Amino acid sequence: MTRKLDHRDDDSNENAADKLPEEQSEKSDFLQLKLPKFPKILGHQDDDATEGEMSDREALAGEVSAKEAAAPVATWITRRGIFEDDWRAKVTDERPWPVILIHGTGLSKGVWQELGKDLREDGWAVFAPDYGFRATNPVNESLDHVRAYIHAVQKITGAEKVIVCGHSQGGLLSTMLSYSMPADIHHVVCISAPNHGTDILGRSSSILKIPGLPETSKHAVESLVHNIAERYFGGAGLDQLAGSETVRTISESKDLAPGVTYTCLASKTDQLINPPSSTFLEDDGSGRVTNMYVQDLYPRAVILHEDMVSDRRVRPIIREQLLALVDNDTESAEEMAGDGASEELSESRTQ
């Protein structure tokens, strides 16, 4: 028995020896396979690349760099905050209109992280688009993007109308949307929006009022800052200047769209919207517009333009305004909000 086992082992060793060259040959062939090269990082030096390949890569890298350099500076900045749409959300009898939050120039939907959370806690179905290459494209292009987004929200939620709430350019878009699709808009909230445009220099426009400054110097400064505004904010920056065709559209429309109500919030310390009252819309006597400075409630508040979307004093005001849309009774609104908007507003006014 032992001999048979030894014999069997000998045969195995012999067979293995016979197969060894063949296996080694297969392994050798495998190791010699020419695997495809992974793409090189643009501009990365590759010793194996031909002169033509390097030339093509350098050209492509130059093309990408040129496109990046031509993009508005505001698009280069990394923005913080996360806000994601929940496309399962539906409207209810208590909250019959979805709320669509529209960010401003150079920003992203992440700016709505705090307010979006607050409104969802109040029971609203809340959505927020990113649009127009960080909202630097011309306003009319962004208007088309957001209009299509609103129709998508209506279809998903089953809502006939929506509430649009916009900051800065987002507020301007909200006002314009109420004109172009009034049958789809129930209420507009404008937060520091240039509804009537802003001076090129914002608060710093006083530099042009220096006594004795020659007219030629004023024109030179205006031209320089005009170019800076376009370089930083893109076409959208120019569309929001006082006197632009976009702004004239609002002025000539007498501010209000039929059947739509408005809340306009401004800060007296806004450094970009000059004058801050540019946010306000004229009421036609119907009582459909609420114009309000944050300082009407908090006289000592210093709130800059970019902080209006997240400030702890501004958010409760917006929440309270929206709750008032579904129930004008203050006590009922406080009950629906629980320890939310109305209570937070009362507490914050004492601080």
Short mmCIF file of C-alpha atoms in Angstrom, two decimals:
data_model
loop_
_atom_site.label_atom_id
_atom_site.label_comp_id
_atom_site.label_asym_id
_atom_site.label_seq_id
_atom_site.Cartn_x
_atom_site.Cartn_y
_atom_site.Cartn_z
CA MET A 1 0.00 0.00 0.00
CA THR A 2 2.82 2.27 0.86
CA ARG A 3 4.56 1.51 -2.39
CA LYS A 4 1.45 2.30 -4.38
CA LEU A 5 1.15 5.62 -2.62
CA ASP A 6 4.82 6.34 -3.32
CA HIS A 7 4.29 5.36 -6.93
CA ARG A 8 1.28 7.62 -7.22
CA ASP A 9 3.30 10.50 -5.74
CA ASP A 10 6.09 9.84 -8.19
CA ASP A 11 3.64 10.00 -11.10
CA SER A 12 2.25 13.29 -9.81
CA ASN A 13 5.70 14.77 -9.51
CA GLU A 14 6.55 13.62 -13.02
CA ASN A 15 3.32 15.04 -14.42
CA ALA A 16 3.93 18.31 -12.58
CA ALA A 17 7.40 18.44 -13.99
CA ASP A 18 6.01 17.89 -17.47
CA LYS A 19 3.45 20.69 -17.07
CA LEU A 20 5.83 23.17 -15.46
CA PRO A 21 7.29 24.59 -18.69
CA GLU A 22 3.80 25.03 -20.15
CA GLU A 23 2.49 26.84 -17.03
CA GLN A 24 5.56 28.98 -16.87
CA SER A 25 5.04 29.87 -20.51
CA GLU A 26 1.40 30.90 -19.82
CA LYS A 27 2.46 33.04 -16.88
CA SER A 28 5.17 34.61 -18.97
CA ASP A 29 2.67 35.46 -21.73
CA PHE A 30 0.31 36.99 -19.17
CA LEU A 31 3.04 39.15 -17.69
CA GLN A 32 3.95 40.33 -21.16
CA LEU A 33 0.41 41.51 -21.97
CA LYS A 34 0.27 45.17 -22.89
CA LEU A 35 -2.37 46.71 -20.68
CA PRO A 36 -4.02 49.99 -21.77
CA LYS A 37 -2.54 53.08 -20.23
CA PHE A 38 -4.63 55.15 -17.89
CA PRO A 39 -5.17 58.76 -19.01
CA LYS A 40 -2.52 61.07 -17.75
CA ILE A 41 -3.32 64.13 -15.71
CA LEU A 42 -3.47 67.16 -17.94
CA GLY A 43 -0.09 68.76 -18.11
CA HIS A 44 1.63 65.76 -16.41
CA GLN A 45 4.94 64.75 -17.93
CA ASP A 46 5.07 61.21 -19.37
CA ASP A 47 8.43 59.82 -20.38
CA ASP A 48 6.76 57.22 -22.65
CA ALA A 49 4.55 59.73 -24.48
CA THR A 50 5.48 60.73 -27.98
CA GLU A 51 6.08 64.33 -28.88
CA GLY A 52 2.71 64.43 -30.65
CA GLU A 53 0.85 63.02 -27.62
CA MET A 54 2.47 65.56 -25.32
CA SER A 55 1.57 68.35 -27.70
CA ASP A 56 -2.10 67.23 -27.76
CA ARG A 57 -2.20 67.02 -23.95
CA GLU A 58 -0.67 70.44 -23.55
CA ALA A 59 -3.18 71.89 -26.00
CA LEU A 60 -6.08 70.27 -24.13
CA ALA A 61 -4.72 71.48 -20.80
CA GLY A 62 -4.42 74.96 -22.21
CA GLU A 63 -7.99 74.83 -23.51
CA VAL A 64 -9.36 73.75 -20.11
CA SER A 65 -7.31 76.39 -18.32
CA ALA A 66 -8.60 79.04 -20.70
CA LYS A 67 -12.24 78.04 -20.03
CA GLU A 68 -11.63 78.08 -16.28
CA ALA A 69 -9.99 81.47 -16.51
CA ALA A 70 -12.91 82.85 -18.53
CA ALA A 71 -15.50 81.68 -15.98
CA PRO A 72 -16.78 84.30 -13.51
CA VAL A 73 -14.62 84.49 -10.40
CA ALA A 74 -17.64 83.74 -8.19
CA THR A 75 -17.78 80.21 -9.63
CA TRP A 76 -14.27 79.44 -8.39
CA ILE A 77 -15.20 79.76 -4.73
CA THR A 78 -16.05 76.62 -2.79
CA ARG A 79 -19.42 77.03 -1.08
CA ARG A 80 -20.38 75.38 2.19
CA GLY A 81 -23.70 73.89 3.18
CA ILE A 82 -25.77 70.94 1.98
CA PHE A 83 -29.40 70.94 1.00
CA GLU A 84 -30.90 68.06 -0.95
CA ASP A 85 -34.29 67.79 -2.61
CA ASP A 86 -36.66 65.10 -1.37
CA TRP A 87 -38.69 64.18 -4.42
CA ARG A 88 -40.97 62.00 -2.28
CA ALA A 89 -42.42 65.11 -0.63
CA LYS A 90 -46.10 65.88 -1.21
CA VAL A 91 -48.30 68.84 -0.40
CA THR A 92 -51.02 68.50 2.24
CA ASP A 93 -54.24 70.30 3.11
CA GLU A 94 -52.35 72.14 5.87
CA ARG A 95 -49.39 73.00 3.58
CA PRO A 96 -50.92 73.12 0.09
CA TRP A 97 -48.00 74.83 -1.68
CA PRO A 98 -44.43 73.55 -2.02
CA VAL A 99 -41.73 76.09 -1.16
CA ILE A 100 -38.99 76.62 -3.74
CA LEU A 101 -35.83 78.35 -2.47
CA ILE A 102 -33.75 80.17 -5.09
CA HIS A 103 -30.17 81.14 -4.22
CA GLY A 104 -28.28 84.22 -5.35
CA THR A 105 -25.41 84.98 -7.72
CA GLY A 106 -22.26 82.92 -7.33
CA LEU A 107 -23.83 80.74 -4.63
CA SER A 108 -25.36 77.26 -4.53
CA LYS A 109 -28.42 75.62 -2.98
CA GLY A 110 -26.34 74.72 0.08
CA VAL A 111 -26.99 78.23 1.47
CA TRP A 112 -30.50 77.04 2.36
CA GLN A 113 -29.28 74.40 4.81
CA GLU A 114 -30.70 76.15 7.90
CA LEU A 115 -33.85 77.75 6.48
CA GLY A 116 -34.72 74.66 4.46
CA LYS A 117 -34.50 72.53 7.60
CA ASP A 118 -36.66 75.03 9.51
CA LEU A 119 -39.37 75.04 6.86
CA ARG A 120 -39.44 71.25 6.64
CA GLU A 121 -39.89 71.11 10.39
CA ASP A 122 -42.89 73.40 9.90
CA GLY A 123 -44.38 70.83 7.54
CA TRP A 124 -43.59 72.36 4.15
CA ALA A 125 -42.42 70.41 1.11
CA VAL A 126 -39.22 72.31 0.32
CA PHE A 127 -37.11 72.25 -2.84
CA ALA A 128 -34.14 74.23 -4.10
CA PRO A 129 -32.53 74.28 -7.55
CA ASP A 130 -28.97 74.94 -8.61
CA TYR A 131 -29.10 76.88 -11.86
CA GLY A 132 -27.33 79.08 -14.38
CA PHE A 133 -23.69 78.11 -13.73
CA ARG A 134 -23.81 79.22 -10.08
CA ALA A 135 -26.38 81.83 -11.14
CA THR A 136 -23.81 83.81 -13.15
CA ASN A 137 -25.48 83.30 -16.54
CA PRO A 138 -27.72 86.07 -17.90
CA VAL A 139 -30.89 86.40 -15.84
CA ASN A 140 -33.24 85.47 -18.69
CA GLU A 141 -31.41 82.15 -19.18
CA SER A 142 -31.65 81.37 -15.47
CA LEU A 143 -35.32 82.32 -15.57
CA ASP A 144 -35.95 79.55 -18.10
CA HIS A 145 -34.07 77.02 -15.96
CA VAL A 146 -35.99 77.83 -12.79
CA ARG A 147 -39.34 77.94 -14.60
CA ALA A 148 -38.81 74.38 -15.84
CA TYR A 149 -37.80 73.33 -12.32
CA ILE A 150 -41.03 74.77 -10.89
CA HIS A 151 -43.10 72.77 -13.37
CA ALA A 152 -41.23 69.62 -12.31
CA VAL A 153 -41.98 70.30 -8.63
CA GLN A 154 -45.65 70.86 -9.44
CA LYS A 155 -45.87 67.58 -11.30
CA ILE A 156 -44.13 65.58 -8.56
CA THR A 157 -46.02 67.09 -5.63
CA GLY A 158 -49.38 67.50 -7.31
CA ALA A 159 -49.49 71.19 -6.39
CA GLU A 160 -51.32 73.75 -8.51
CA LYS A 161 -49.28 76.67 -7.17
CA VAL A 162 -45.95 77.17 -5.40
CA ILE A 163 -44.29 79.61 -3.03
CA VAL A 164 -41.01 81.01 -4.34
CA CYS A 165 -38.49 82.43 -1.89
CA GLY A 166 -35.32 83.97 -3.28
CA HIS A 167 -32.24 85.72 -1.98
CA SER A 168 -30.50 88.45 -3.99
CA GLN A 169 -30.75 87.47 -7.68
CA GLY A 170 -33.01 84.62 -6.53
CA GLY A 171 -35.46 87.21 -5.22
CA LEU A 172 -35.33 89.11 -8.50
CA LEU A 173 -36.05 85.87 -10.37
CA SER A 174 -38.94 85.15 -7.99
CA THR A 175 -40.50 88.52 -8.78
CA MET A 176 -40.04 87.99 -12.52
CA LEU A 177 -41.50 84.49 -12.31
CA SER A 178 -44.63 85.91 -10.72
CA TYR A 179 -45.12 88.01 -13.87
CA SER A 180 -44.44 85.27 -16.38
CA MET A 181 -46.41 82.49 -14.64
CA PRO A 182 -48.84 84.12 -12.16
CA ALA A 183 -51.24 81.18 -12.37
CA ASP A 184 -48.50 78.96 -10.86
CA ILE A 185 -47.24 81.29 -8.10
CA HIS A 186 -49.12 81.79 -4.84
CA HIS A 187 -46.63 83.89 -2.88
CA VAL A 188 -43.21 85.48 -3.39
CA VAL A 189 -40.60 86.11 -0.69
CA CYS A 190 -37.80 88.50 -1.71
CA ILE A 191 -34.76 88.56 0.57
CA SER A 192 -32.40 91.47 -0.20
CA ALA A 193 -33.39 91.33 -3.87
CA PRO A 194 -32.39 94.04 -6.37
CA ASN A 195 -35.95 94.37 -7.68
CA HIS A 196 -35.18 97.92 -8.77
CA GLY A 197 -31.48 97.33 -9.38
CA THR A 198 -28.41 98.33 -7.43
CA ASP A 199 -25.64 100.87 -8.02
CA ILE A 200 -22.50 99.50 -9.61
CA LEU A 201 -20.46 100.04 -6.47
CA GLY A 202 -23.10 99.19 -3.90
CA ARG A 203 -22.42 101.03 -0.65
CA SER A 204 -19.07 102.21 -1.97
CA SER A 205 -20.81 104.25 -4.70
CA SER A 206 -20.26 107.30 -2.48
CA ILE A 207 -16.74 107.40 -3.91
CA LEU A 208 -18.28 108.93 -7.04
CA LYS A 209 -19.73 111.73 -4.94
CA ILE A 210 -16.38 113.06 -3.76
CA PRO A 211 -16.43 116.86 -4.23
CA GLY A 212 -14.28 118.02 -7.10
CA LEU A 213 -13.92 114.59 -8.71
CA PRO A 214 -13.73 115.25 -12.49
CA GLU A 215 -16.44 113.71 -14.67
CA THR A 216 -13.80 111.87 -16.68
CA SER A 217 -12.56 110.23 -13.50
CA LYS A 218 -16.11 109.24 -12.53
CA HIS A 219 -16.66 107.60 -15.91
CA ALA A 220 -13.32 105.81 -15.63
CA VAL A 221 -14.17 104.48 -12.17
CA GLU A 222 -17.65 103.41 -13.30
CA SER A 223 -16.23 101.62 -16.33
CA LEU A 224 -13.59 99.87 -14.23
CA VAL A 225 -16.05 98.67 -11.61
CA HIS A 226 -18.53 97.69 -14.32
CA ASN A 227 -15.87 95.39 -15.79
CA ILE A 228 -15.03 94.02 -12.35
CA ALA A 229 -18.71 93.26 -11.70
CA GLU A 230 -18.97 91.35 -14.96
CA ARG A 231 -15.71 89.49 -14.31
CA TYR A 232 -16.81 88.47 -10.83
CA PHE A 233 -20.57 87.87 -11.26
CA GLY A 234 -20.84 87.22 -15.01
CA GLY A 235 -23.75 88.37 -17.15
CA ALA A 236 -26.08 88.11 -14.15
CA GLY A 237 -24.15 90.87 -12.40
CA LEU A 238 -24.82 93.33 -15.20
CA ASP A 239 -28.51 92.38 -15.40
CA GLN A 240 -29.00 93.41 -11.78
CA LEU A 241 -27.65 96.93 -12.12
CA ALA A 242 -29.99 99.88 -11.88
CA GLY A 243 -31.18 100.86 -15.34
CA SER A 244 -30.65 97.44 -16.92
CA GLU A 245 -33.33 96.03 -19.22
CA THR A 246 -34.11 93.33 -16.66
CA VAL A 247 -34.77 95.87 -13.93
CA ARG A 248 -36.81 98.09 -16.25
CA THR A 249 -39.11 95.14 -16.90
CA ILE A 250 -40.11 95.12 -13.24
CA SER A 251 -40.47 98.89 -13.03
CA GLU A 252 -42.71 99.02 -16.08
CA SER A 253 -44.90 96.18 -14.81
CA LYS A 254 -46.00 98.23 -11.79
CA ASP A 255 -44.47 95.62 -9.48
CA LEU A 256 -47.38 93.25 -8.90
CA ALA A 257 -48.65 90.20 -10.75
CA PRO A 258 -52.38 89.41 -10.60
CA GLY A 259 -53.40 87.20 -7.68
CA VAL A 260 -49.89 86.95 -6.19
CA THR A 261 -48.90 88.18 -2.71
CA TYR A 262 -45.42 89.35 -1.73
CA THR A 263 -43.12 89.59 1.30
CA CYS A 264 -40.02 91.74 0.81
CA LEU A 265 -37.27 91.69 3.46
CA ALA A 266 -34.31 94.06 3.44
CA SER A 267 -31.44 94.98 5.74
CA LYS A 268 -30.42 98.59 6.29
CA THR A 269 -26.81 97.39 6.55
CA ASP A 270 -26.82 95.56 3.20
CA GLN A 271 -23.52 96.44 1.54
CA LEU A 272 -24.44 95.24 -1.98
CA ILE A 273 -28.04 96.32 -2.60
CA ASN A 274 -27.94 100.09 -2.76
CA PRO A 275 -30.29 101.50 -1.76
CA PRO A 276 -31.59 98.57 0.37
CA SER A 277 -35.14 99.74 -0.36
CA SER A 278 -34.62 98.48 -3.92
CA THR A 279 -35.99 95.20 -2.57
CA PHE A 280 -39.40 96.71 -1.84
CA LEU A 281 -42.34 96.52 -4.23
CA GLU A 282 -45.11 99.08 -4.47
CA ASP A 283 -48.48 97.97 -3.13
CA ASP A 284 -51.31 98.87 -5.47
CA GLY A 285 -53.63 99.42 -2.54
CA SER A 286 -54.74 95.80 -2.40
CA GLY A 287 -52.64 94.98 0.67
CA ARG A 288 -50.81 92.20 -1.19
CA VAL A 289 -47.31 93.44 -0.33
CA THR A 290 -45.48 93.34 3.00
CA ASN A 291 -42.29 95.44 2.91
CA MET A 292 -40.09 95.10 5.96
CA TYR A 293 -36.61 96.00 7.18
CA VAL A 294 -35.18 93.45 9.60
CA GLN A 295 -34.23 96.47 11.72
CA ASP A 296 -37.95 97.27 12.14
CA LEU A 297 -37.93 94.36 14.60
CA TYR A 298 -34.26 94.41 15.65
CA PRO A 299 -33.07 98.04 15.55
CA ARG A 300 -29.47 97.22 16.49
CA ALA A 301 -29.06 94.32 14.06
CA VAL A 302 -26.16 94.49 11.62
CA ILE A 303 -26.86 91.96 8.89
CA LEU A 304 -24.82 91.92 5.69
CA HIS A 305 -26.14 90.89 2.30
CA GLU A 306 -24.74 87.37 2.27
CA ASP A 307 -25.94 86.64 5.82
CA MET A 308 -29.63 87.30 5.16
CA VAL A 309 -30.32 83.68 4.15
CA SER A 310 -29.08 82.16 7.40
CA ASP A 311 -29.35 84.85 10.08
CA ARG A 312 -31.14 83.68 13.24
CA ARG A 313 -33.36 86.77 13.21
CA VAL A 314 -34.34 86.59 9.55
CA ARG A 315 -35.32 82.92 9.41
CA PRO A 316 -38.11 83.16 12.02
CA ILE A 317 -39.60 86.13 10.16
CA ILE A 318 -39.83 84.09 6.97
CA ARG A 319 -41.31 81.11 8.81
CA GLU A 320 -43.94 83.30 10.42
CA GLN A 321 -44.86 84.93 7.11
CA LEU A 322 -45.40 81.55 5.47
CA LEU A 323 -47.44 80.21 8.37
CA ALA A 324 -49.64 83.28 8.11
CA LEU A 325 -50.49 82.25 4.54
CA VAL A 326 -52.33 79.15 5.72
CA ASP A 327 -53.81 80.63 8.87
CA ASN A 328 -54.05 84.34 9.63
CA ASP A 329 -54.83 83.69 13.28
CA THR A 330 -51.63 84.23 15.27
CA GLU A 331 -52.49 81.75 18.00
CA SER A 332 -53.25 79.03 15.44
CA ALA A 333 -49.98 79.76 13.66
CA GLU A 334 -48.06 79.45 16.95
CA GLU A 335 -49.78 76.15 17.68
CA MET A 336 -48.88 74.72 14.26
CA ALA A 337 -45.28 75.87 14.59
CA GLY A 338 -44.96 74.47 18.14
CA ASP A 339 -41.67 75.70 19.51
CA GLY A 340 -40.71 76.82 16.00
CA ALA A 341 -41.13 80.06 14.13
CA SER A 342 -43.39 82.22 16.32
CA GLU A 343 -41.79 81.19 19.62
CA GLU A 344 -38.30 81.59 18.19
CA LEU A 345 -39.26 85.00 16.85
CA SER A 346 -40.54 86.13 20.27
CA GLU A 347 -37.38 84.91 21.98
CA SER A 348 -35.01 86.42 19.44
CA ARG A 349 -36.66 89.85 19.70
CA THR A 350 -35.65 89.99 23.37
CA GLN A 351 -31.99 89.36 22.57
#
